[in-house]
Short mmCIF file of C-alpha atoms in Angstrom, two decimals:
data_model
loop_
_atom_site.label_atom_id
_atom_site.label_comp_id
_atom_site.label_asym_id
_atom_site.label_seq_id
_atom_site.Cartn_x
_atom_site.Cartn_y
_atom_site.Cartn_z
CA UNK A 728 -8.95 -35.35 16.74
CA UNK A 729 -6.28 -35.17 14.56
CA UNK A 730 -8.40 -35.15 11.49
CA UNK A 731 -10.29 -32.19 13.08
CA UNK A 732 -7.29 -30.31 13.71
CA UNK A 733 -6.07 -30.90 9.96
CA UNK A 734 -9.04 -29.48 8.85
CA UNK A 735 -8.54 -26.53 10.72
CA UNK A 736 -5.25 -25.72 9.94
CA UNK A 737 -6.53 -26.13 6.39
CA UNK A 738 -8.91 -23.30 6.50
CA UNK A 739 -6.61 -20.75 8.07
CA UNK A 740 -3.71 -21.39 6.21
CA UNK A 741 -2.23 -19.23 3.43
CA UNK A 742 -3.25 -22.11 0.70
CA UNK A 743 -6.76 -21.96 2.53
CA UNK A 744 -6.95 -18.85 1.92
CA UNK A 745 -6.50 -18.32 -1.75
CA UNK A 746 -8.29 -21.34 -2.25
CA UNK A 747 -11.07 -19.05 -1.92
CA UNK A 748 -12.72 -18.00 -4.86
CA UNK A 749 -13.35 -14.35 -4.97
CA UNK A 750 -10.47 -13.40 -2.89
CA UNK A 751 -8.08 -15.18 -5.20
CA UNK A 752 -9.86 -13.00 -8.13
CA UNK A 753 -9.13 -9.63 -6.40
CA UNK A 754 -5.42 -11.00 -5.09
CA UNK A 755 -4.46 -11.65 -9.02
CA UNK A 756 -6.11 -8.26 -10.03
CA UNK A 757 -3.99 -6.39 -7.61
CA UNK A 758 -0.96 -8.21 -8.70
CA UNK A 759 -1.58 -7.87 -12.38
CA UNK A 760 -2.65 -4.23 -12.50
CA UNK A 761 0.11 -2.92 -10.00
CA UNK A 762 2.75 -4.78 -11.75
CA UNK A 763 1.78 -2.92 -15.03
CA UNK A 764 1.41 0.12 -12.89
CA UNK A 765 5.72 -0.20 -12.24
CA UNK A 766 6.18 -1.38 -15.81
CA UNK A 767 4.21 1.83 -16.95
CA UNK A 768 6.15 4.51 -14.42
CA UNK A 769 9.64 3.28 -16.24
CA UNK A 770 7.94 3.86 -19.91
CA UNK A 771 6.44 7.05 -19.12
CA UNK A 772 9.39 8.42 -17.56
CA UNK A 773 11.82 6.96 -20.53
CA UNK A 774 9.11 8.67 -22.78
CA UNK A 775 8.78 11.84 -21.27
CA UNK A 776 12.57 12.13 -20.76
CA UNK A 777 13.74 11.34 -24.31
CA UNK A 778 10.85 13.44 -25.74
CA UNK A 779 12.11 16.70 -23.02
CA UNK A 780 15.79 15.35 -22.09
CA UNK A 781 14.48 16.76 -19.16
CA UNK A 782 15.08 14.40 -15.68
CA UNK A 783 13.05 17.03 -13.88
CA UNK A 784 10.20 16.72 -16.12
CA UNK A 785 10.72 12.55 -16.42
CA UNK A 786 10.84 12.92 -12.79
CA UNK A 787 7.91 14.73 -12.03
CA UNK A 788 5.92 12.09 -14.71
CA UNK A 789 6.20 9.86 -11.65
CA UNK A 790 5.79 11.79 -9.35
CA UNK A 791 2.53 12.86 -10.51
CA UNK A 792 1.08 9.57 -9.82
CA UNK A 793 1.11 10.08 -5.86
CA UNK A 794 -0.82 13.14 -5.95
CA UNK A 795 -3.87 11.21 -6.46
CA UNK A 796 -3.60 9.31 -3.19
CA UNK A 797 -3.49 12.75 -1.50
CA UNK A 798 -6.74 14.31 -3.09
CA UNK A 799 -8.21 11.75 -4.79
CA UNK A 800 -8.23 8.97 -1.87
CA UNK A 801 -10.33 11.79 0.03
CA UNK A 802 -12.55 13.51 -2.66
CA UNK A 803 -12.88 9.57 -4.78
CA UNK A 804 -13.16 6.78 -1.82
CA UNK A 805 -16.31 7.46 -0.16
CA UNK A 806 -17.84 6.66 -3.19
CA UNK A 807 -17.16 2.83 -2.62
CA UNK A 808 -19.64 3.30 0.40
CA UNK A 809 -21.78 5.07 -1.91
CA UNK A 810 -22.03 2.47 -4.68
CA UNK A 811 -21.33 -1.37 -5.00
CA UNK A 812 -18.10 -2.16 -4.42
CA UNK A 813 -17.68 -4.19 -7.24
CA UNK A 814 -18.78 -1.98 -9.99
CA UNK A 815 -16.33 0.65 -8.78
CA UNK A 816 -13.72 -1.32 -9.36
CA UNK A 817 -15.03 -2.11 -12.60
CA UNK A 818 -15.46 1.19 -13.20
CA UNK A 819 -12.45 2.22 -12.77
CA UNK A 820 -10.28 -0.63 -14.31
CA UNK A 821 -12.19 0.06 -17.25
CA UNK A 822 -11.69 3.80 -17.14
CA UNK A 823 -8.24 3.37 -16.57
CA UNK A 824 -7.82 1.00 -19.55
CA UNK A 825 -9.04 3.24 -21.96
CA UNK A 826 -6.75 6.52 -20.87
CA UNK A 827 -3.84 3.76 -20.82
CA UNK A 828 -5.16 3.37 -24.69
CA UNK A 829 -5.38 6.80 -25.50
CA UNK A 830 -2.08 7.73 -24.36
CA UNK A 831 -0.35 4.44 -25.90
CA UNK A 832 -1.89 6.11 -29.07
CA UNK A 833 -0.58 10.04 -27.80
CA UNK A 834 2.99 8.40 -27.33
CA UNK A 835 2.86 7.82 -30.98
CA UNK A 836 2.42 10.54 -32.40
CA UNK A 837 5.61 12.99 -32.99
CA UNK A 838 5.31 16.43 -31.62
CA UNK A 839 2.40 15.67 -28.92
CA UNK A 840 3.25 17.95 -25.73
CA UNK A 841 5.05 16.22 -23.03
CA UNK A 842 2.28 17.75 -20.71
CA UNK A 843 -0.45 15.71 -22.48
CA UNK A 844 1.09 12.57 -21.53
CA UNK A 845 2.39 14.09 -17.94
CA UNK A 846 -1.94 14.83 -17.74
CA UNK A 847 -2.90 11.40 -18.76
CA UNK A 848 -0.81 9.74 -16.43
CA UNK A 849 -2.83 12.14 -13.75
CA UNK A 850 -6.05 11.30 -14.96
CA UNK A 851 -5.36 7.62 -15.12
CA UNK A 852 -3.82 7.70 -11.75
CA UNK A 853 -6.96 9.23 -10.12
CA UNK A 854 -8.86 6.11 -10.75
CA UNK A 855 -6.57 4.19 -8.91
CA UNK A 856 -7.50 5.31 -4.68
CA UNK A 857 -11.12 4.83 -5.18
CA UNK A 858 -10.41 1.37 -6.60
CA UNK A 859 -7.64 0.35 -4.00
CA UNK A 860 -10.57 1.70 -0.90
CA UNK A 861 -12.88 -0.48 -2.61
CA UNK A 862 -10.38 -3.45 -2.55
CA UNK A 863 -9.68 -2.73 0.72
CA UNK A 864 -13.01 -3.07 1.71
CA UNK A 865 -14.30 -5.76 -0.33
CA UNK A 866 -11.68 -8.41 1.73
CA UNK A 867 -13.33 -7.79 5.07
CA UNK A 868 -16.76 -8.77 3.78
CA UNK A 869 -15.53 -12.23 1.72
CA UNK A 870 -12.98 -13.05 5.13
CA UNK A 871 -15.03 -11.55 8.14
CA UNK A 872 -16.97 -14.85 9.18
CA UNK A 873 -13.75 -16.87 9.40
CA UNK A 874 -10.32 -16.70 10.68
CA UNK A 875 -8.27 -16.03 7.82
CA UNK A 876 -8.71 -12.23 7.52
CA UNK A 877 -5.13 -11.09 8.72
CA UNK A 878 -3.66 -14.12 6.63
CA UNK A 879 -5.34 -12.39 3.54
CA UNK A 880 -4.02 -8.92 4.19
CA UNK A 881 -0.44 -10.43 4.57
CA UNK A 882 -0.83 -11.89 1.03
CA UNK A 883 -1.57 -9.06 0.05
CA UNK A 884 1.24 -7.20 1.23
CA UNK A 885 3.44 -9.54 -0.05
CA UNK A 886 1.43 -9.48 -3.43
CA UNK A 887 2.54 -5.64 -3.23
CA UNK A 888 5.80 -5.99 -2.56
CA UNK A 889 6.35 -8.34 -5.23
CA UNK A 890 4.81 -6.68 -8.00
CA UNK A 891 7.02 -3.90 -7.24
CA UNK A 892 10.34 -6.13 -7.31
CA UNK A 893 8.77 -8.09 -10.24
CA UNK A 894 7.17 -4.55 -12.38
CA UNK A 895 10.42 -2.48 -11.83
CA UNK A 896 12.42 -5.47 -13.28
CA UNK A 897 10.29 -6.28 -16.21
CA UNK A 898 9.70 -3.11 -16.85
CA UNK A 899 13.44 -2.12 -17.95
CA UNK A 900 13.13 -5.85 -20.16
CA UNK A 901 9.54 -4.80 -21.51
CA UNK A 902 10.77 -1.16 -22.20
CA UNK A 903 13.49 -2.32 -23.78
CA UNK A 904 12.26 -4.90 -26.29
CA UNK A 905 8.84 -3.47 -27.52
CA UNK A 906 9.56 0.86 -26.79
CA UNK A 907 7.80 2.74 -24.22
CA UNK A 908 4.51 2.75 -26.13
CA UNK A 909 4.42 -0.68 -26.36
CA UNK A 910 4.69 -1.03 -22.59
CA UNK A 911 1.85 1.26 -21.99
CA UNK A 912 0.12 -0.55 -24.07
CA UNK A 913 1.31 -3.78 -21.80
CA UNK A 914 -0.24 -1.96 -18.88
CA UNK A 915 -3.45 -1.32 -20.45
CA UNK A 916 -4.06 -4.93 -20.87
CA UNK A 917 -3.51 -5.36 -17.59
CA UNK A 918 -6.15 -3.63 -16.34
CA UNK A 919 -8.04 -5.49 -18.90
CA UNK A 920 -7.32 -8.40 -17.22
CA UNK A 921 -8.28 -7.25 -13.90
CA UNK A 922 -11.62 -6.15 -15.12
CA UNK A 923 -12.04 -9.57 -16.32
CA UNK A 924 -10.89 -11.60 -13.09
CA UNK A 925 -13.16 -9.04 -10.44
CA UNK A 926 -15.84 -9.68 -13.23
CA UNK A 927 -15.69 -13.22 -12.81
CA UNK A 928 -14.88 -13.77 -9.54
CA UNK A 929 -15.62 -10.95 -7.07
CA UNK A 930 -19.60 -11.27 -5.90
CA UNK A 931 -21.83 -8.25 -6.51
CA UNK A 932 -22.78 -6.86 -2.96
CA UNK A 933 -25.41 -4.08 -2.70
CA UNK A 934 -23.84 -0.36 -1.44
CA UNK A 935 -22.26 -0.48 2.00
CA UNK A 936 -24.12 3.04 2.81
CA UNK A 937 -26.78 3.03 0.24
CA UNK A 938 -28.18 6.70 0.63
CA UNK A 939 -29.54 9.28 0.50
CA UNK A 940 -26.38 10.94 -0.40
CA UNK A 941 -24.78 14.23 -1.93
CA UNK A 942 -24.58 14.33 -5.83
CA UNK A 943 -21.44 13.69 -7.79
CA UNK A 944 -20.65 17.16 -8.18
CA UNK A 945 -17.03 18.90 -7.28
CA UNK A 946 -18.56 21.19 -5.28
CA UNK A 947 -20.99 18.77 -3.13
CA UNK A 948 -17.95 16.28 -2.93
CA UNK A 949 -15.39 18.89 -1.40
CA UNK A 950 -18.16 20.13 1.20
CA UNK A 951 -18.66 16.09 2.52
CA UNK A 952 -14.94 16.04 3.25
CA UNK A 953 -15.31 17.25 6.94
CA UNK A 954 -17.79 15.24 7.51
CA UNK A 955 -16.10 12.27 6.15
CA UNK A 956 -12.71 12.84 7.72
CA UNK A 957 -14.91 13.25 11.09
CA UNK A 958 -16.02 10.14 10.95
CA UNK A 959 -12.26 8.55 11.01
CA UNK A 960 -10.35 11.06 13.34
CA UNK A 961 -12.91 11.60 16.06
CA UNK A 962 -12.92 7.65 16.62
CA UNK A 963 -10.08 6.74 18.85
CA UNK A 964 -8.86 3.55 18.25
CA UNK A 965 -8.67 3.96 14.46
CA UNK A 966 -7.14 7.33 15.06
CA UNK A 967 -4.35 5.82 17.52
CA UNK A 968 -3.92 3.01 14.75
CA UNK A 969 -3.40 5.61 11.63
CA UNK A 970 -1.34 7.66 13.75
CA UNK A 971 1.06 4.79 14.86
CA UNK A 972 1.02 3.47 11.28
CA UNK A 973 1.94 7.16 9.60
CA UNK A 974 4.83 7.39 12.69
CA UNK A 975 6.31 4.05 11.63
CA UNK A 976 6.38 4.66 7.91
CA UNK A 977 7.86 8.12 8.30
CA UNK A 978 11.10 6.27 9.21
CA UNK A 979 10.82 3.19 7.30
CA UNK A 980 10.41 4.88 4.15
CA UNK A 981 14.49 6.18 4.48
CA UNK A 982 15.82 3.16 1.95
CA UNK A 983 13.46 3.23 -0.37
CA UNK A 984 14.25 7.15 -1.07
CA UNK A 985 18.14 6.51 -0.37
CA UNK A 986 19.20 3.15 -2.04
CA UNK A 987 20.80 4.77 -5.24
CA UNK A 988 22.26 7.25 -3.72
CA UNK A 989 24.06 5.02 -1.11
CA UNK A 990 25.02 2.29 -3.71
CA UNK A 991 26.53 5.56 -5.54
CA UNK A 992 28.39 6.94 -2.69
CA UNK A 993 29.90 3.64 -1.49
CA UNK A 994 31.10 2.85 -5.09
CA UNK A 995 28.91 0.34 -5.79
CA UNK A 996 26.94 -0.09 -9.30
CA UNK A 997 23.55 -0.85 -10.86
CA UNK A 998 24.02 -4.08 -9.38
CA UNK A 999 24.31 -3.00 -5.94
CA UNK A 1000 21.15 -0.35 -5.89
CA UNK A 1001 19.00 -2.97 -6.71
CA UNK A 1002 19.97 -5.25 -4.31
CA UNK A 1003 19.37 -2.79 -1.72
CA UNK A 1004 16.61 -1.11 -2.99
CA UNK A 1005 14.83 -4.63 -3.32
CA UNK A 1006 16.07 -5.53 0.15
CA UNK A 1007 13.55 -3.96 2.44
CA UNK A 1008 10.36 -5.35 -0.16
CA UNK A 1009 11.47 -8.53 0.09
CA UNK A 1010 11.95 -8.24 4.37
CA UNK A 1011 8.10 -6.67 4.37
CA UNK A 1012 7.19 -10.18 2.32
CA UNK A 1013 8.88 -12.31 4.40
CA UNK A 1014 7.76 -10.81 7.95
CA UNK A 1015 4.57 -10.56 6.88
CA UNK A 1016 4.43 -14.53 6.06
CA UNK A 1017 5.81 -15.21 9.63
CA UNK A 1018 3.80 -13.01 11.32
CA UNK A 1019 0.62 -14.12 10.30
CA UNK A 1020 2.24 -18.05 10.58
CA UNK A 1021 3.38 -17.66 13.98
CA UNK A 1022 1.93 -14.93 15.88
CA UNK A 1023 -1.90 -15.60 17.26
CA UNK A 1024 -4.39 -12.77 16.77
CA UNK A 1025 -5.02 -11.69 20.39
CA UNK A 1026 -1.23 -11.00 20.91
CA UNK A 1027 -0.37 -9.08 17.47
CA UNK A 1028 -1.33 -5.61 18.87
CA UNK A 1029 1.59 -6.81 21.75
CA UNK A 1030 4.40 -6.88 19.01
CA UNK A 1031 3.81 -3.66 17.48
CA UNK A 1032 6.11 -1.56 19.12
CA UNK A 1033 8.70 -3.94 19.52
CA UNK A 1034 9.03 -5.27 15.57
CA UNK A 1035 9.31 -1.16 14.76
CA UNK A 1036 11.79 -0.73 17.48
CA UNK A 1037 13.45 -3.56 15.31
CA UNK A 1038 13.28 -1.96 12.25
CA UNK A 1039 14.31 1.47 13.41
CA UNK A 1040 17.38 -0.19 14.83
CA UNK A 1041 18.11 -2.23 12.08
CA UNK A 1042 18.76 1.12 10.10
CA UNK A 1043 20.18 2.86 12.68
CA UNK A 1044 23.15 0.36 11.94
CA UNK A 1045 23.66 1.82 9.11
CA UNK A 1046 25.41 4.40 10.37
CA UNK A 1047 28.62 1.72 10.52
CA UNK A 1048 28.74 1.73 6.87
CA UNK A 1049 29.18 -2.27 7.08
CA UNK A 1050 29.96 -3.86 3.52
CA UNK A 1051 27.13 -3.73 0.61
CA UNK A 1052 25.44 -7.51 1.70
CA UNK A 1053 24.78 -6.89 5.53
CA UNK A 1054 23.45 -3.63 4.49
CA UNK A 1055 20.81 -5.22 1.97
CA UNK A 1056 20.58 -7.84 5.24
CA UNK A 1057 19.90 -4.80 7.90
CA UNK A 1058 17.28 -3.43 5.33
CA UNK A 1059 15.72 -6.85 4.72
CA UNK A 1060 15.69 -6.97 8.81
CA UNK A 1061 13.96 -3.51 8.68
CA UNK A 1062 11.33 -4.53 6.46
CA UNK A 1063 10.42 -7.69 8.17
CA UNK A 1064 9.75 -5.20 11.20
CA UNK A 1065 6.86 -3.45 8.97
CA UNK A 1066 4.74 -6.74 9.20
CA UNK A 1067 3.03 -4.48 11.82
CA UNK A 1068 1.16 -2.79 9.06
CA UNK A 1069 -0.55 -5.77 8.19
CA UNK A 1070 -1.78 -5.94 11.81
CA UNK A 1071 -3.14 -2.49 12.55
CA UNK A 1072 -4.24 -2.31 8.75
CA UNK A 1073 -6.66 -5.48 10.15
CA UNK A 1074 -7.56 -3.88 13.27
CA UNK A 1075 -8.32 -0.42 11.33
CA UNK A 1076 -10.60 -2.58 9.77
CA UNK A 1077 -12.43 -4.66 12.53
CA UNK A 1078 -12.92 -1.26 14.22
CA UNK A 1079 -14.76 0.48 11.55
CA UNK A 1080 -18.58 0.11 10.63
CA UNK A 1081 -18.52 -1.67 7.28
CA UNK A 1082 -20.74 1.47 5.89
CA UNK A 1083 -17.58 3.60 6.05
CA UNK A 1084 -14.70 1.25 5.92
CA UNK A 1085 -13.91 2.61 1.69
CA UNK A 1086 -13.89 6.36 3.39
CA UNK A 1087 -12.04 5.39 6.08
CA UNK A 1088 -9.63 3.39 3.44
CA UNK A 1089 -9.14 6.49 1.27
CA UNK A 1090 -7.83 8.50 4.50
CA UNK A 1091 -5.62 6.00 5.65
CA UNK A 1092 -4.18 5.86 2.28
CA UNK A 1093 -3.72 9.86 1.89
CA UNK A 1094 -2.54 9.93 5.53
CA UNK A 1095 0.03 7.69 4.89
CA UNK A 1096 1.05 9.46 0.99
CA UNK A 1097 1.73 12.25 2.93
CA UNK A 1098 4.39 10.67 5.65
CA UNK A 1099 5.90 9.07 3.12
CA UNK A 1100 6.30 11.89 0.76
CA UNK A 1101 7.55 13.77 3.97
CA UNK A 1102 9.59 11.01 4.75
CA UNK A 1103 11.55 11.31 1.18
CA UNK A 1104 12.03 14.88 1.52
CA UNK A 1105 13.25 14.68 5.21
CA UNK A 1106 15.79 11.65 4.74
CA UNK A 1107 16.59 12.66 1.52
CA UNK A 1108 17.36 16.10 2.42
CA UNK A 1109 19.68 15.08 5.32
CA UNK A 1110 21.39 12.68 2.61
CA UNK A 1111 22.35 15.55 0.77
CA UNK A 1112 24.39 17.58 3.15
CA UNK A 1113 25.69 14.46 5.21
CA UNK A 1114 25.89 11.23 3.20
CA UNK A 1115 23.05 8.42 2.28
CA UNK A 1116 24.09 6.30 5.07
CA UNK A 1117 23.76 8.95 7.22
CA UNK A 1118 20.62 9.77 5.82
CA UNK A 1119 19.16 5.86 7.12
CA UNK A 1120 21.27 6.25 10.20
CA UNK A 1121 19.37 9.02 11.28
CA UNK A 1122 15.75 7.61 10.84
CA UNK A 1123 16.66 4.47 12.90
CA UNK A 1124 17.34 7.17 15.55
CA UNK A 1125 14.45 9.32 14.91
CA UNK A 1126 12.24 6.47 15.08
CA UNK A 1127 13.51 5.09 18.44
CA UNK A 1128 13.08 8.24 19.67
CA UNK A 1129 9.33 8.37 18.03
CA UNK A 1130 8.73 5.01 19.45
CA UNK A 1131 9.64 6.14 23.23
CA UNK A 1132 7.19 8.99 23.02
CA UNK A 1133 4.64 6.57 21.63
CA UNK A 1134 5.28 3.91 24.44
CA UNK A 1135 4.90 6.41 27.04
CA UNK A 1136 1.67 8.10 25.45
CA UNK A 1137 0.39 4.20 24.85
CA UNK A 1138 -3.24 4.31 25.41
CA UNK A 1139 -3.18 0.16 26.46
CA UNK A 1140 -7.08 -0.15 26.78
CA UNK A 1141 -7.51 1.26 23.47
CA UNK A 1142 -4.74 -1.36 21.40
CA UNK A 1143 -6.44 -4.10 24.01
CA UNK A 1144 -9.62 -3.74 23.05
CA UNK A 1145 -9.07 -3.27 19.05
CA UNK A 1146 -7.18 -6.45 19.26
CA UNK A 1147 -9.77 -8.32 21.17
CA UNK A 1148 -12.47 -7.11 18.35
CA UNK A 1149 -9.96 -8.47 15.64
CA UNK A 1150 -9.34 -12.20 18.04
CA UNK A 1151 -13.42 -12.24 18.02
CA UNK A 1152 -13.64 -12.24 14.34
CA UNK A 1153 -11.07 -14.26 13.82
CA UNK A 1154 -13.20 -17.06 16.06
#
């Protein structure tokens, strides 16, 4: 008996998990090419900035790379229902290795307009939703048999939060040893190297949704929107899960647009903002792990109200201006409450037909670029007139208050019955 249990705990724990083949393939491509992605947003904006002296325009050189997940993850992720998963994300690593290339080579040469780079960073950055739906959707079909689906997302998220911990701090090291061109160049060999690792280990599958279907022209793509965007909203448990996932982040999102500015107003240093502003990454990481350890399937959908109303009350704390380390522990606290995500990201999944999980991917992921875009501007905005800490403050309040009109709207036999999908897969 004993030896039987072993076994199973073998096969759904986290080493279990990335024992498997293919999914440890696409785990070390995300890693590899999202960490370059961080390393790349410092050269560009160093580039751009000492090319303009302009912090608007260095500014906007990053900011241009989350316009894509507004248009693009529409227009761009249905195609990885359209076509095999895995040569999209060829595709598209390879695609985005060569405009990496060409503007390596463009950051060379003296004189080049800043918007030439500012438009390859765009064009590059386009490539990225359709590749991240196909991801997305690729983990369901290697994991769905067995039960170690939601343990796979979690590594993932923590994947994602550590490349950006790991890419924002070599990227400053990087930057500074080799110039911004050569970390650009850094980048495009990682997405060399992801191209290599989904060749090798990610299984060729034939098209989720094989056809016929519209050609690949601007015009045909922009009229199969509504149709598309149909397909997610009008079902209602993945519409109650997007919706509860947008609410959630729209509060969340308050340290990562306010942890230089509060290290600034509170006197603190470099030092200090990244603490903080690595804080609530590293509290998503951890409450992910646990989460996934300790929590059975059937009850997750029970613990996703109360793990945001612990987040949104972790930052509401902030208000007390406490000193600089139980703020970076309140954040960390905050973050472990967003292990939530991983749970309705799972369920999202389970719900929808595999033949339209990349579409329903790509909204998800412009859904939630727009809260957290609104969230920046909200939180930051407030910040401004009253004080970063009263900037946080506030959306720990605003999402109690967001959470109370949630629990009392609460459709229960919808969250029961996703969950009970996601326990029978899981089987």
């Amino acid at each position: 008996m004993s030896t039987t249990k072993s076994a199973a705990q073998a096969v759904v724990s986290p080493a279990g998990v990335w024992r498997d083949h293919e999914f440890r393939g696409l785990a070390l491509a995300q890693f590899t090419s999202e960490c370059g992605d961080q390393i790349a947003a410092i050269a560009i904006s160093l580039l751009v900035y000492g090319r303009s002296n302009s912090p608007l325009l260095a500014a906007a050189s990053y900011a241009v790379t989350y316009v894509p997940w507004i248009l693009g993850s529409i227009l761009l992720s249905p195609l990885a229902d359209r076509y095999p998963r895995r040569a999209v994300m060829l595709v598209c690593d390879a695609a985005r290795a060569l405009i990496i290339v060409v503007l390596t080579l463009a950051s060379l040469v003296k004189g080049i307009p800043v918007g030439v780079l500012i438009g390859l960073v765009l064009i590059s950055s386009f490539f990225s939703p359709p590749f991240s739906a196909a991801r997305g959707a690729t983990i369901p079909d290697i994991f769905v048999s067995g039960p170690r689906y939601v343990r796979a997302l979690a590594i993932g998220r923590i994947l994602q939060q550590l490349d950006q911990v790991a890419g924002f701090a070599l990227g400053g090291v990087i930057v500074a040893m080799v110039h911004p061109s050569g970390a650009l160049a850094f980048d495009a060999g990682t997405f060399a190297v992801s191209f290599l690792l989904i060749a090798t280990h990610v299984r060729s599958r034939p098209p989720a949704s094989p056809g016929p279907h519209p050609p690949l022209r601007p015009a045909s793509m922009i009229r199969q929107v509504a149709p598309d965007l149909a397909i997610v909203w009008q079902h209602p448990t993945r519409r109650t899960l997007l919706l509860f996932s947008a609410m959630v982040l729209i509060f969340v999102i308050s340290p990562d647009a306010l942890a230089v500015p509060y290290a600034r107003q509170h006197g603190h240093g470099a030092v200090a903002a990244g603490a903080l502003a690595a804080a609530q990454p590293f509290g998503v990481a951890v409450g992910a792990w646990l989460f996934v350890k300790y929590v059975p399937v059937r009850f997750q959908g029970r613990w996703l109200i109360p793990l945001s109303a612990m987040s949104a009350i972790a930052l509401a704390l902030t208000a007390t201006v406490p000193p600089i380390w139980l703020v970076c522990a309140l954040w960390a606290v905050s973050g472990m409450g967003q292990a939530v995500i991983v749970a309705t990201i799972a369920a999202y999944n389970v719900v929808t037909d595999r033949s339209q999980r990349a579409r329903a991917n790509g909204f998800a992921a412009a859904t939630i670029a727009v809260t957290q875009g609104l969230g920046f501007v909200i939180w930051g905005g407030l910040a401004e007139h009253a004080g970063a800490a009263a900037g946080v403050a506030w959306a720990g309040v605003t999402g109690l208050l967001i959470l109370a009109v949630i629990r009392y709207l609460w459709p229960d036999d919808i969250i029961d019955d996703a969950w009970a999908k996601l326990a029978k897969v899981q089987a």
